Tab-separated table of C-alpha atoms (C1' of nucleotides) and ligand atoms in Angstrom:
chain	number	residue	atom	x	y	z
A	1129	MET	CA	106.632	89.596	113.975
A	1130	LYS	CA	103.584	89.578	111.751
A	1131	LYS	CA	101.900	86.313	111.033
A	1132	GLN	CA	102.603	86.703	107.318
A	1133	GLU	CA	106.305	87.103	107.957
A	1134	GLU	CA	106.359	83.867	109.868
A	1135	LEU	CA	104.437	82.098	107.156
A	1136	PHE	CA	106.916	83.287	104.575
A	1137	LEU	CA	109.980	82.341	106.596
A	1138	ASP	CA	108.480	78.921	107.278
A	1139	TYR	CA	107.860	78.518	103.591
A	1140	LEU	CA	111.466	79.358	102.782
A	1141	THR	CA	112.718	76.800	105.285
A	1142	ARG	CA	110.325	74.128	104.133
A	1143	LYS	CA	111.359	74.571	100.506
A	1144	ARG	CA	115.048	74.975	101.397
A	1145	LEU	CA	115.087	78.455	99.927
A	1146	LYS	CA	117.344	81.164	101.243
A	1147	ASN	CA	116.560	84.087	103.419
A	1148	THR	CA	118.069	87.023	101.584
A	1149	SER	CA	118.102	90.707	102.384
A	1150	GLN	CA	116.176	91.476	99.189
A	1151	ARG	CA	113.404	89.080	100.111
A	1152	MET	CA	113.061	90.651	103.538
A	1153	ILE	CA	112.964	94.166	102.156
A	1154	ILE	CA	110.335	93.210	99.600
A	1155	LEU	CA	108.330	91.360	102.230
A	1156	LYS	CA	108.228	94.335	104.568
A	1157	ALA	CA	107.360	96.745	101.791
A	1158	PHE	CA	104.641	94.438	100.558
A	1159	LEU	CA	103.039	94.049	103.974
A	1160	ARG	CA	103.237	97.761	104.618
A	1161	GLN	CA	101.201	98.713	101.567
A	1162	ASP	CA	97.597	97.634	101.407
A	1163	SER	CA	96.433	97.953	97.895
A	1164	HIS	CA	96.097	96.117	94.631
A	1165	LEU	CA	99.337	97.149	93.022
A	1166	SER	CA	100.667	95.875	89.754
A	1167	THR	CA	104.135	94.369	89.829
A	1168	GLU	CA	105.362	97.365	87.939
A	1169	ASP	CA	103.839	99.924	90.304
A	1170	PHE	CA	105.051	98.064	93.342
A	1171	TYR	CA	108.532	97.886	91.855
A	1172	LEU	CA	108.561	101.598	91.061
A	1173	GLN	CA	107.480	102.420	94.587
A	1174	LEU	CA	110.048	100.105	96.151
A	1175	ARG	CA	112.796	101.451	93.948
A	1176	LYS	CA	112.588	104.878	95.546
A	1177	LYS	CA	114.024	103.515	98.776
A	1178	HIS	CA	115.893	100.524	97.386
A	1179	PRO	CA	117.210	101.321	93.941
A	1180	GLY	CA	119.465	98.278	93.952
A	1181	ILE	CA	116.672	95.720	93.809
A	1182	GLY	CA	115.841	94.522	90.340
A	1183	TYR	CA	112.475	94.048	88.738
A	1184	ALA	CA	113.065	90.337	88.239
A	1185	THR	CA	113.651	89.834	91.937
A	1186	VAL	CA	110.506	91.739	92.819
A	1187	HIS	CA	108.512	89.710	90.358
A	1188	ARG	CA	109.910	86.400	91.603
A	1189	THR	CA	109.367	87.333	95.216
A	1190	LEU	CA	105.762	88.377	94.688
A	1191	LYS	CA	105.145	85.004	93.082
A	1192	LEU	CA	106.696	83.361	96.138
A	1193	PHE	CA	104.298	85.321	98.325
A	1194	ALA	CA	101.390	84.009	96.310
A	1195	GLU	CA	102.728	80.459	96.543
A	1196	CYS	CA	102.997	80.549	100.302
A	1197	GLY	CA	99.585	82.120	100.654
A	1198	ILE	CA	100.407	85.567	102.000
A	1199	ALA	CA	99.551	87.260	98.724
A	1200	ALA	CA	96.627	86.927	96.350
A	1201	GLU	CA	97.259	87.322	92.665
A	1202	ARG	CA	94.641	89.414	90.889
A	1203	ASN	CA	93.935	90.223	87.297
A	1204	PHE	CA	91.454	92.942	86.545
A	1205	GLY	CA	91.645	92.502	82.824
A	1206	ASP	CA	93.991	95.369	82.086
A	1207	GLY	CA	96.863	93.068	81.264
A	1208	GLN	CA	98.692	93.780	84.503
A	1209	MET	CA	99.212	91.235	87.217
A	1210	ARG	CA	98.308	92.596	90.643
A	1211	PHE	CA	99.009	91.421	94.144
A	1212	GLU	CA	97.360	92.140	97.443
A	1213	VAL	CA	98.068	91.011	100.989
A	1214	ARG	CA	95.999	88.058	102.162
A	1215	HIS	CA	94.769	88.429	105.719
A	1216	ASP	CA	94.250	85.079	107.400
A	1217	ASN	CA	92.008	83.128	105.127
A	1218	GLU	CA	89.453	85.798	104.481
A	1219	HIS	CA	88.205	86.023	100.954
A	1220	HIS	CA	86.684	88.916	99.091
A	1221	ASP	CA	85.717	89.969	95.618
A	1222	HIS	CA	85.990	93.321	93.855
A	1223	LEU	CA	84.183	96.251	92.377
A	1224	VAL	CA	86.485	97.840	89.806
A	1225	CYS	CA	85.925	101.370	88.563
A	1226	THR	CA	86.813	101.439	84.895
A	1227	GLU	CA	87.142	105.198	84.979
A	1228	CYS	CA	89.502	105.950	87.864
A	1229	GLY	CA	90.764	102.481	88.700
A	1230	ARG	CA	89.394	102.551	92.215
A	1231	ILE	CA	88.958	99.115	93.767
A	1232	ILE	CA	86.270	98.378	96.335
A	1233	GLU	CA	86.323	95.070	98.150
A	1234	PHE	CA	83.236	93.189	99.156
A	1235	GLU	CA	82.260	89.910	100.667
A	1236	ASN	CA	78.899	88.294	100.150
A	1237	GLN	CA	78.260	84.934	101.750
A	1238	GLN	CA	75.057	84.389	99.825
A	1239	ILE	CA	76.879	84.678	96.519
A	1240	GLU	CA	79.604	82.367	97.771
A	1241	GLN	CA	77.019	79.789	98.781
A	1242	LEU	CA	75.176	80.047	95.475
A	1243	GLN	CA	78.438	79.406	93.669
A	1244	LEU	CA	78.762	76.154	95.573
A	1245	ASP	CA	75.203	75.262	94.654
A	1246	VAL	CA	75.897	75.911	90.986
A	1247	ALA	CA	79.019	73.774	91.114
A	1248	GLN	CA	77.230	70.941	92.851
A	1249	LYS	CA	74.466	70.976	90.285
A	1250	HIS	CA	77.102	70.453	87.574
A	1251	ASN	CA	79.171	67.964	89.545
A	1252	PHE	CA	82.007	70.393	89.446
A	1253	PHE	CA	84.694	70.656	92.094
A	1254	ILE	CA	85.565	74.313	92.695
A	1255	LYS	CA	89.144	75.137	93.535
A	1256	ASP	CA	88.968	78.869	93.037
A	1257	HIS	CA	86.783	81.569	91.652
A	1258	ARG	CA	86.764	85.041	90.349
A	1259	LEU	CA	84.068	87.631	90.638
A	1260	GLU	CA	84.519	91.195	89.547
A	1261	LEU	CA	81.939	93.875	88.956
A	1262	TYR	CA	83.127	96.521	86.516
A	1263	GLY	CA	81.590	99.934	86.274
A	1264	LEU	CA	81.682	103.401	87.778
A	1265	CYS	CA	82.262	104.327	91.379
A	1266	GLN	CA	80.073	107.023	92.827
A	1267	ALA	CA	82.502	109.858	92.098
A	1268	CYS	CA	83.007	108.881	88.466
A	1269	PHE	CA	79.305	108.269	87.942
A	1270	SER	CA	78.491	111.761	89.222
A	1271	ASN	CA	81.148	113.254	86.995
A	1272	ASP	CA	79.824	111.489	83.933
A	1273	GLN	CA	76.308	112.677	84.652
A	1274	GLY	CA	77.572	116.208	85.100
A	1275	ASN	CA	79.349	116.217	81.757
A	1276	ILE	CA	76.357	115.312	79.663
B	136	MET	CA	69.680	85.220	57.234
B	137	LYS	CA	70.586	84.863	60.875
B	138	LYS	CA	69.869	87.736	63.182
B	139	GLN	CA	73.554	88.088	63.977
B	140	GLU	CA	74.423	88.471	60.312
B	141	GLU	CA	71.964	91.308	59.998
B	142	LEU	CA	73.295	92.974	63.103
B	143	PHE	CA	76.810	92.800	61.726
B	144	LEU	CA	75.868	94.115	58.294
B	145	ASP	CA	73.926	96.941	59.905
B	146	TYR	CA	76.932	97.754	62.013
B	147	LEU	CA	79.178	97.898	58.941
B	148	THR	CA	76.777	100.263	57.215
B	149	ARG	CA	76.335	102.435	60.247
B	150	LYS	CA	80.088	102.806	60.705
B	151	ARG	CA	80.725	103.129	56.970
B	152	LEU	CA	82.875	100.042	56.974
B	153	LYS	CA	83.124	97.775	53.997
B	154	ASN	CA	81.548	94.447	53.409
B	155	THR	CA	84.409	92.251	52.307
B	156	SER	CA	84.537	88.594	51.393
B	157	GLN	CA	86.912	87.913	54.286
B	158	ARG	CA	84.515	89.414	56.783
B	159	MET	CA	81.656	87.326	55.482
B	160	ILE	CA	83.701	84.140	55.566
B	161	ILE	CA	84.832	84.838	59.112
B	162	LEU	CA	81.306	85.740	60.168
B	163	LYS	CA	79.842	82.506	58.853
B	164	ALA	CA	82.607	80.411	60.370
B	165	PHE	CA	82.205	82.182	63.685
B	166	LEU	CA	78.442	81.668	63.823
B	167	ARG	CA	78.794	78.033	62.819
B	168	GLN	CA	81.058	77.124	65.718
B	169	ASP	CA	79.657	77.348	69.188
B	170	SER	CA	82.481	77.305	71.600
B	171	HIS	CA	84.879	79.512	73.505
B	172	LEU	CA	87.731	79.531	71.060
B	173	SER	CA	90.869	81.589	71.363
B	174	THR	CA	91.689	83.829	68.431
B	175	GLU	CA	94.560	81.508	67.631
B	176	ASP	CA	92.459	78.338	67.669
B	177	PHE	CA	89.716	79.935	65.629
B	178	TYR	CA	92.269	81.135	63.118
B	179	LEU	CA	93.862	77.702	62.826
B	180	GLN	CA	90.482	76.108	62.274
B	181	LEU	CA	89.459	78.685	59.695
B	182	ARG	CA	92.747	78.378	57.864
B	183	LYS	CA	92.010	74.775	56.897
B	184	LYS	CA	89.287	75.917	54.505
B	185	HIS	CA	90.515	79.442	53.868
B	186	PRO	CA	94.294	79.508	53.918
B	187	GLY	CA	94.407	82.957	52.379
B	188	ILE	CA	92.939	84.778	55.346
B	189	GLY	CA	95.513	86.280	57.662
B	190	TYR	CA	95.630	86.224	61.420
B	191	ALA	CA	95.425	90.007	61.651
B	192	THR	CA	92.182	90.048	59.708
B	193	VAL	CA	90.688	87.344	61.900
B	194	HIS	CA	91.717	89.226	65.002
B	195	ARG	CA	90.332	92.503	63.764
B	196	THR	CA	87.096	90.930	62.650
B	197	LEU	CA	86.508	89.182	65.957
B	198	LYS	CA	86.940	92.524	67.667
B	199	LEU	CA	84.359	93.988	65.313
B	200	PHE	CA	81.979	91.199	66.281
B	201	ALA	CA	82.448	92.098	69.917
B	202	GLU	CA	81.887	95.774	69.175
B	203	CYS	CA	78.610	95.186	67.404
B	204	GLY	CA	77.429	92.826	70.094
B	205	ILE	CA	77.309	89.498	68.286
B	206	ALA	CA	80.352	88.168	70.113
B	207	ALA	CA	81.352	88.165	73.754
B	208	GLU	CA	84.992	88.505	74.595
B	209	ARG	CA	86.158	86.165	77.352
B	210	ASN	CA	89.337	85.797	79.285
B	211	PHE	CA	89.776	82.708	81.403
B	212	GLY	CA	93.094	83.773	82.798
B	213	ASP	CA	95.291	81.718	80.496
B	214	GLY	CA	96.493	84.774	78.632
B	215	GLN	CA	94.424	83.998	75.556
B	216	MET	CA	91.535	86.109	74.406
B	217	ARG	CA	88.464	84.029	73.659
B	218	PHE	CA	85.263	84.770	71.781
B	219	GLU	CA	81.867	83.181	71.838
B	220	VAL	CA	78.659	83.865	69.963
B	221	ARG	CA	76.157	86.025	71.821
B	222	HIS	CA	72.610	84.837	71.453
B	223	ASP	CA	70.102	87.672	71.781
B	224	ASN	CA	70.902	89.336	75.030
B	225	GLU	CA	71.193	86.276	77.193
B	226	HIS	CA	73.977	86.319	79.681
B	227	HIS	CA	75.783	83.459	81.338
B	228	ASP	CA	78.838	82.777	83.436
B	229	HIS	CA	81.294	79.903	83.357
B	230	LEU	CA	82.695	76.898	85.117
B	231	VAL	CA	86.219	76.320	83.804
B	232	CYS	CA	87.985	72.994	84.248
B	233	THR	CA	91.634	73.720	84.889
B	234	GLU	CA	92.572	70.165	83.948
B	235	CYS	CA	90.976	69.569	80.550
B	236	GLY	CA	89.851	73.072	79.653
B	237	ARG	CA	86.194	72.116	79.454
B	238	ILE	CA	83.813	75.055	79.785
B	239	ILE	CA	80.372	74.719	81.319
B	240	GLU	CA	77.976	77.615	81.069
B	241	PHE	CA	75.498	78.539	83.759
B	242	GLU	CA	73.020	81.208	84.555
B	243	ASN	CA	71.915	82.064	88.050
B	244	GLN	CA	69.465	84.853	88.532
B	245	GLN	CA	69.935	84.917	92.274
B	246	ILE	CA	73.633	85.620	91.880
B	247	GLU	CA	72.916	88.277	89.292
B	248	GLN	CA	70.485	89.972	91.645
B	249	LEU	CA	72.868	89.808	94.582
B	250	GLN	CA	75.510	91.498	92.441
B	251	LEU	CA	73.134	94.372	91.903
B	252	ASP	CA	72.483	94.533	95.627
B	253	VAL	CA	76.202	94.663	96.350
B	254	ALA	CA	76.698	97.431	93.814
B	255	GLN	CA	73.827	99.435	95.177
B	256	LYS	CA	75.156	99.145	98.694
B	257	HIS	CA	78.423	100.695	97.486
B	258	ASN	CA	76.793	103.281	95.235
B	259	PHE	CA	78.459	101.626	92.319
B	260	PHE	CA	77.099	101.594	88.781
B	261	ILE	CA	77.734	98.197	87.185
B	262	LYS	CA	78.456	98.121	83.482
B	263	ASP	CA	79.738	94.577	83.248
B	264	HIS	CA	80.828	91.688	85.358
B	265	ARG	CA	82.817	88.567	85.348
B	266	LEU	CA	82.193	85.400	87.282
B	267	GLU	CA	84.188	82.267	86.734
B	268	LEU	CA	84.422	79.171	88.877
B	269	TYR	CA	87.682	77.309	88.350
B	270	GLY	CA	88.172	73.702	89.319
B	271	LEU	CA	87.665	70.171	88.065
B	272	CYS	CA	84.843	68.854	85.958
B	273	GLN	CA	83.383	65.518	86.934
B	274	ALA	CA	85.576	63.496	84.571
B	275	CYS	CA	88.805	65.113	85.730
B	276	PHE	CA	87.812	64.892	89.362
B	277	SER	CA	87.176	61.144	89.034
B	278	ASN	CA	90.501	60.698	87.276
B	279	ASP	CA	92.363	62.573	89.950
B	280	GLN	CA	90.752	60.489	92.669
B	281	GLY	CA	91.627	57.299	90.821
B	282	ASN	CA	95.278	58.233	90.490
B	283	ILE	CA	95.933	58.719	94.185
C	169	DT	C1'	135.932	78.117	106.651
C	170	DC	C1'	134.586	75.749	102.663
C	171	DG	C1'	131.837	74.291	99.004
C	172	DA	C1'	127.401	73.068	97.325
C	173	DT	C1'	123.389	75.407	96.336
C	174	DA	C1'	120.337	79.225	95.702
C	175	DT	C1'	119.768	84.082	94.425
C	176	DT	C1'	120.532	88.231	92.141
C	177	DG	C1'	120.125	91.949	88.431
C	178	DA	C1'	120.650	93.064	83.675
C	179	DA	C1'	119.519	91.764	79.597
C	180	DA	C1'	117.429	88.693	76.452
C	181	DA	C1'	113.633	85.862	75.173
C	182	DC	C1'	108.974	84.926	75.079
C	183	DG	C1'	103.997	85.112	73.657
C	184	DG	C1'	99.953	87.091	72.561
C	185	DA	C1'	97.780	91.459	70.999
C	186	DT	C1'	98.149	95.205	68.115
C	187	DT	C1'	99.975	98.241	64.559
C	188	DT	C1'	102.275	99.397	60.268
C	189	DC	C1'	102.306	99.789	55.476
C	190	DA	C1'	102.005	99.144	50.646
C	191	DA	C1'	99.046	96.638	47.644
C	192	DA	C1'	94.308	95.370	46.737
C	193	DA	C1'	89.421	95.757	47.198
C	194	DT	C1'	85.260	98.334	47.879
C	195	DA	C1'	81.732	101.958	47.621
C	196	DC	C1'	79.744	105.364	45.436
C	197	DA	C1'	79.333	109.859	42.836
C	198	DG	C1'	79.288	111.283	38.297
D	157	DC	C1'	79.812	101.524	33.983
D	158	DT	C1'	84.133	104.399	35.158
D	159	DG	C1'	87.253	106.920	38.316
D	160	DT	C1'	88.653	107.870	42.698
D	161	DA	C1'	88.596	108.398	47.588
D	162	DT	C1'	88.438	105.422	51.267
D	163	DT	C1'	88.847	101.184	53.611
D	164	DT	C1'	90.794	96.641	54.107
D	165	DT	C1'	94.090	93.141	53.733
D	166	DG	C1'	98.140	90.051	54.987
D	167	DA	C1'	102.851	89.835	56.253
D	168	DA	C1'	105.855	91.510	59.056
D	169	DA	C1'	107.163	94.458	62.607
D	170	DT	C1'	106.197	96.286	67.025
D	171	DC	C1'	104.481	96.486	71.510
D	172	DC	C1'	104.356	95.353	76.288
D	173	DG	C1'	104.059	92.712	80.311
D	174	DT	C1'	105.967	88.284	81.932
D	175	DT	C1'	109.412	84.996	82.373
D	176	DT	C1'	113.967	83.035	81.628
D	177	DT	C1'	118.933	83.098	81.121
D	178	DC	C1'	123.385	83.465	82.957
D	179	DA	C1'	127.527	84.831	85.159
D	180	DA	C1'	128.568	86.938	89.440
D	181	DT	C1'	127.390	86.901	94.282
D	182	DA	C1'	125.360	85.485	98.591
D	183	DT	C1'	123.731	82.027	101.772
D	184	DC	C1'	124.142	78.355	104.899
D	185	DG	C1'	125.111	73.815	106.733
D	186	DA	C1'	128.841	70.541	107.386
E	1291	ZN	ZN1	83.965	85.329	96.171
E	1292	ZN	ZN1	91.186	92.950	97.232
E	1293	ZN	ZN1	76.628	86.758	85.483
E	1294	ZN	ZN1	79.971	80.991	77.372
DNA sequence: TCGATATTGAAAACGGATTTCAAAATACAG
DNA sequence: CTGTATTTTGAAATCCGTTTTCAATATCGA
């Protein structure tokens, strides 16, 4: 059993929540995909195999995943909530192509450290942060150049 | 006349838009405040002196400000659009206190440069970015400690 | 097994952004 | 100055993703 599954089941027990078939189906589907899907897109994909599961349940379950730490909630400014699987406690930030929607993940320890420095300088206690670089991925940049 | 006023008037001319009393009132009110107000809050504040101006007009005008570059549109993840005055072409990022809502601005050239490095490494063309550090400002952190 | 409790799915409600539309204001050519 | 085409306005309606409601159903521990 995957580590995330255990974490989720533990969370259910701890909070005296129930282990339902829907939750298990959604959990497995969520862990299987590895993307930054909006609730809507994830629901549409899931529905193909499990038409009985409602949007509300998907939404509530994804929020549970975020609460117990196996999912990260993302918001790339397009008004859609997105979720991705969290692996261990690794952290990363994102390059977001505004043309094709492609998401590239990156990790930069120097930036992370500088964020801490900034916070310290302002006596600020960081709980979370958000860093996104918006622009064009290589493919879309080439296309744009070509079309001029 | 402030530089921003000129920029806005130029923009109106260029786009063949009209110079209305509402737009001028909103412009002056916007330049006078220096905060990160949501459309709603700005509207409520403006309404005290100018009860005749409608929310839709305020909303549309703030968007115009963003288009012509005298306002920056912000989104601190609370589902409210926020606007702040842009001074020249300076850029800054934000520390956001999740307890009291206080916003602290900062500028860190090293972080900015590292972002460019990251983008280059991924052959990505940056058009914009977003960096926010969420947590507790000094006052709220002290309070929280005191209440344990 | 029973019964208290939690969960489900459909539909409704919510909340902020945006659009609609008819009346009013503006720009500008004559 | 007009007159008129065009834009803008404010109120209300609409949009659209998120969240809640609620009655029926499922879970699970005693
Ligand atoms: Zn980071
Ligand atoms: Zn990611
Ligand atoms: Zn920056
Ligand atoms: Zn700012």
